[in-house]
Amino acid sequence: AQSVTQLDSQVPVFEEAPVELRCNYSSSVSVYLFWYVQYPNQGLQLLLKYLSGSTLVKGINGFEAEFNKSQTSFHLRKPSVHISDTAEYFCAVTSYNQGGKLIFGQGTELSVKP
Amino acid sequence: DAGVIQSPRHEVTEMGQEVTLRCKPISGHNSLFWYRQTMMRGLELLIYFNNNVPIDDSGMPEDRFSAKMPNASFSTLKIQPSEPRDSAVYFCASSYRGGNTIYFGEGSWLTVV
């Protein structure tokens, strides 16, 4: 069975500071990894994904994530956050044999303060 | 391009009433997913379809919940009778089978009082 653990439920940070949102996964097969963002009262929007190839993945809004197979991690980073990045962020995993089913972490609430 | 379209966006209903949530997947996508989001349980997969056929409904909480996909462009999730604990955001999502990215709708906010 696959699982995802987001290590921080809430991350407060000041505007223009760097941020890292942590995600660890568990799987017995090769994985595909995703980060989604959910702004208040909205649906989930894909930030970035890792399918194969380069372990450093760049997404929208200046976010990037690094796949680390040995540490089974897929941490999300941004060098300088904006107030508008305040949202809930979800890490998710699937694999070739899951029919596209995504398993989500519990989410990390990023709160950017002025 | 139109994304995944869900209706209604918000619904408030009384306990015991039937609730029907609707979803139109992205044109050309042949996999459709229904997820539920609550504070306590996060995002849970309820059921998914490939080519209009239910593949895995193990996440459907109980017999009060049912889902159908009569054609490639429409799906429903029905709750009958509804209970207050069904209050949640219900997301529909779609993907192209063989692809690796799932696209979500804006969600249906359900409140059962």
mmCIF file of N, CA, C and O in Angstrom, chain A residues 28-64:
data_model
loop_
_atom_site.group_PDB
_atom_site.id
_atom_site.type_symbol
_atom_site.label_atom_id
_atom_site.label_comp_id
_atom_site.label_asym_id
_atom_site.label_seq_id
_atom_site.Cartn_x
_atom_site.Cartn_y
_atom_site.Cartn_z
ATOM 1 N N SER A 28 6.034 0.401 -2.535
ATOM 2 C CA SER A 28 6.869 -0.750 -2.878
ATOM 3 C C SER A 28 7.236 -0.766 -4.360
ATOM 4 O O SER A 28 8.021 -1.608 -4.781
ATOM 5 N N VAL A 29 6.667 0.166 -5.117
ATOM 6 C CA VAL A 29 6.976 0.252 -6.548
ATOM 7 C C VAL A 29 7.372 1.681 -6.891
ATOM 8 O O VAL A 29 7.251 2.592 -6.062
ATOM 9 N N SER A 30 7.816 1.844 -8.122
ATOM 10 C CA SER A 30 8.195 3.194 -8.562
ATOM 11 C C SER A 30 6.989 4.120 -8.522
ATOM 12 O O SER A 30 5.872 3.705 -8.813
ATOM 13 N N VAL A 31 7.258 5.358 -8.182
ATOM 14 C CA VAL A 31 6.158 6.285 -7.932
ATOM 15 C C VAL A 31 6.159 7.469 -8.891
ATOM 16 O O VAL A 31 7.161 7.806 -9.508
ATOM 17 N N TYR A 32 4.991 8.064 -8.980
ATOM 18 C CA TYR A 32 4.817 9.386 -9.559
ATOM 19 C C TYR A 32 4.368 10.283 -8.410
ATOM 20 O O TYR A 32 3.501 9.896 -7.624
ATOM 21 N N LEU A 33 4.921 11.481 -8.338
ATOM 22 C CA LEU A 33 4.652 12.359 -7.205
ATOM 23 C C LEU A 33 4.139 13.707 -7.678
ATOM 24 O O LEU A 33 4.569 14.212 -8.718
ATOM 25 N N PHE A 34 3.264 14.287 -6.884
ATOM 26 C CA PHE A 34 2.597 15.526 -7.257
ATOM 27 C C PHE A 34 2.504 16.463 -6.050
ATOM 28 O O PHE A 34 2.416 16.006 -4.905
ATOM 29 N N TRP A 35 2.482 17.745 -6.357
ATOM 30 C CA TRP A 35 2.072 18.743 -5.381
ATOM 31 C C TRP A 35 0.903 19.526 -5.984
ATOM 32 O O TRP A 35 0.982 20.010 -7.129
ATOM 33 N N TYR A 36 -0.152 19.633 -5.174
ATOM 34 C CA TYR A 36 -1.307 20.436 -5.544
ATOM 35 C C TYR A 36 -1.445 21.574 -4.536
ATOM 36 O O TYR A 36 -1.081 21.439 -3.362
ATOM 37 N N VAL A 37 -2.049 22.677 -4.992
ATOM 38 C CA VAL A 37 -2.332 23.802 -4.118
ATOM 39 C C VAL A 37 -3.834 24.051 -4.115
ATOM 40 O O VAL A 37 -4.507 23.903 -5.152
ATOM 41 N N GLN A 38 -4.342 24.371 -2.933
ATOM 42 C CA GLN A 38 -5.769 24.700 -2.807
ATOM 43 C C GLN A 38 -5.891 26.056 -2.129
ATOM 44 O O GLN A 38 -5.584 26.193 -0.934
ATOM 45 N N TYR A 39 -6.341 27.052 -2.883
ATOM 46 C CA TYR A 39 -6.610 28.368 -2.313
ATOM 47 C C TYR A 39 -7.957 28.322 -1.625
ATOM 48 O O TYR A 39 -8.806 27.477 -1.937
ATOM 49 N N PRO A 40 -8.211 29.213 -0.684
ATOM 50 C CA PRO A 40 -9.460 29.167 0.086
ATOM 51 C C PRO A 40 -10.687 29.084 -0.803
ATOM 52 O O PRO A 40 -10.828 29.842 -1.768
ATOM 53 N N ASN A 41 -11.527 28.131 -0.485
ATOM 54 C CA ASN A 41 -12.816 27.933 -1.176
ATOM 55 C C ASN A 41 -12.664 27.624 -2.662
ATOM 56 O O ASN A 41 -13.571 27.923 -3.449
ATOM 57 N N GLN A 42 -11.547 27.044 -3.020
ATOM 58 C CA GLN A 42 -11.339 26.671 -4.415
ATOM 59 C C GLN A 42 -10.947 25.205 -4.528
ATOM 60 O O GLN A 42 -10.769 24.518 -3.526
ATOM 61 N N GLY A 43 -10.846 24.729 -5.762
ATOM 62 C CA GLY A 43 -10.442 23.358 -6.010
ATOM 63 C C GLY A 43 -8.934 23.200 -5.944
ATOM 64 O O GLY A 43 -8.208 24.110 -5.548
ATOM 65 N N LEU A 44 -8.461 22.030 -6.344
ATOM 66 C CA LEU A 44 -7.034 21.732 -6.309
ATOM 67 C C LEU A 44 -6.400 22.047 -7.668
ATOM 68 O O LEU A 44 -6.913 21.630 -8.705
ATOM 69 N N GLN A 45 -5.291 22.729 -7.599
ATOM 70 C CA GLN A 45 -4.562 23.096 -8.815
ATOM 71 C C GLN A 45 -3.189 22.437 -8.792
ATOM 72 O O GLN A 45 -2.485 22.476 -7.774
ATOM 73 N N LEU A 46 -2.811 21.836 -9.898
ATOM 74 C CA LEU A 46 -1.518 21.167 -9.963
ATOM 75 C C LEU A 46 -0.391 22.186 -9.964
ATOM 76 O O LEU A 46 -0.358 23.092 -10.786
ATOM 77 N N LEU A 47 0.541 22.030 -9.021
ATOM 78 C CA LEU A 47 1.726 22.879 -8.950
ATOM 79 C C LEU A 47 2.859 22.298 -9.777
ATOM 80 O O LEU A 47 3.516 23.013 -10.540
ATOM 81 N N LEU A 48 3.130 21.020 -9.572
ATOM 82 C CA LEU A 48 4.212 20.352 -10.279
ATOM 83 C C LEU A 48 4.083 18.851 -10.096
ATOM 84 O O LEU A 48 3.309 18.397 -9.247
ATOM 85 N N LYS A 49 4.867 18.123 -10.895
ATOM 86 C CA LYS A 49 4.815 16.672 -10.815
ATOM 87 C C LYS A 49 6.172 16.083 -11.163
ATOM 88 O O LYS A 49 6.937 16.653 -11.949
ATOM 89 N N TYR A 50 6.448 14.927 -10.568
ATOM 90 C CA TYR A 50 7.613 14.139 -10.921
ATOM 91 C C TYR A 50 7.130 12.814 -11.484
ATOM 92 O O TYR A 50 6.410 12.063 -10.809
ATOM 93 N N LEU A 51 7.547 12.529 -12.708
ATOM 94 C CA LEU A 51 7.187 11.262 -13.340
ATOM 95 C C LEU A 51 8.436 10.403 -13.537
ATOM 96 O O LEU A 51 8.430 9.205 -13.275
ATOM 97 N N SER A 52 9.483 11.013 -14.041
ATOM 98 C CA SER A 52 10.752 10.320 -14.250
ATOM 99 C C SER A 52 11.774 11.379 -14.650
ATOM 100 O O SER A 52 11.449 12.552 -14.798
ATOM 101 N N GLY A 53 13.032 10.953 -14.813
ATOM 102 C CA GLY A 53 14.045 11.877 -15.297
ATOM 103 C C GLY A 53 14.646 12.723 -14.193
ATOM 104 O O GLY A 53 14.881 12.243 -13.083
ATOM 105 N N SER A 54 14.854 13.974 -14.480
ATOM 106 C CA SER A 54 15.509 14.870 -13.538
ATOM 107 C C SER A 54 14.772 14.903 -12.212
ATOM 108 O O SER A 54 13.545 15.025 -12.165
ATOM 109 N N THR A 55 15.541 14.827 -11.145
ATOM 110 C CA THR A 55 14.914 14.772 -9.820
ATOM 111 C C THR A 55 14.476 16.145 -9.333
ATOM 112 O O THR A 55 13.730 16.242 -8.373
ATOM 113 N N LEU A 56 14.951 17.195 -9.973
ATOM 114 C CA LEU A 56 14.533 18.545 -9.611
ATOM 115 C C LEU A 56 13.449 18.974 -10.590
ATOM 116 O O LEU A 56 13.680 19.058 -11.789
ATOM 117 N N VAL A 57 12.297 19.256 -10.030
ATOM 118 C CA VAL A 57 11.141 19.573 -10.860
ATOM 119 C C VAL A 57 10.710 21.006 -10.583
ATOM 120 O O VAL A 57 10.566 21.398 -9.425
ATOM 121 N N LYS A 58 10.514 21.759 -11.632
ATOM 122 C CA LYS A 58 10.048 23.146 -11.475
ATOM 123 C C LYS A 58 8.567 23.229 -11.830
ATOM 124 O O LYS A 58 8.111 22.596 -12.789
ATOM 125 N N GLY A 59 7.839 24.017 -11.049
ATOM 126 C CA GLY A 59 6.415 24.146 -11.281
ATOM 127 C C GLY A 59 5.998 25.594 -11.490
ATOM 128 O O GLY A 59 6.817 26.459 -11.773
ATOM 129 N N ILE A 60 4.712 25.827 -11.292
ATOM 130 C CA ILE A 60 4.190 27.169 -11.470
ATOM 131 C C ILE A 60 4.438 28.020 -10.237
ATOM 132 O O ILE A 60 4.751 27.492 -9.160
ATOM 133 N N ASN A 61 4.329 29.318 -10.408
ATOM 134 C CA ASN A 61 4.428 30.275 -9.295
ATOM 135 C C ASN A 61 5.771 30.225 -8.574
ATOM 136 O O ASN A 61 5.848 30.582 -7.402
ATOM 137 N N GLY A 62 6.821 29.780 -9.247
ATOM 138 C CA GLY A 62 8.161 29.801 -8.671
ATOM 139 C C GLY A 62 8.482 28.660 -7.731
ATOM 140 O O GLY A 62 9.532 28.656 -7.091
ATOM 141 N N PHE A 63 7.604 27.685 -7.630
ATOM 142 C CA PHE A 63 7.849 26.527 -6.768
ATOM 143 C C PHE A 63 8.693 25.474 -7.487
ATOM 144 O O PHE A 63 8.647 25.341 -8.700
ATOM 145 N N GLU A 64 9.437 24.729 -6.703
ATOM 146 C CA GLU A 64 10.168 23.583 -7.216
ATOM 147 C C GLU A 64 10.183 22.491 -6.148
ATOM 148 O O GLU A 64 9.929 22.762 -4.960
#
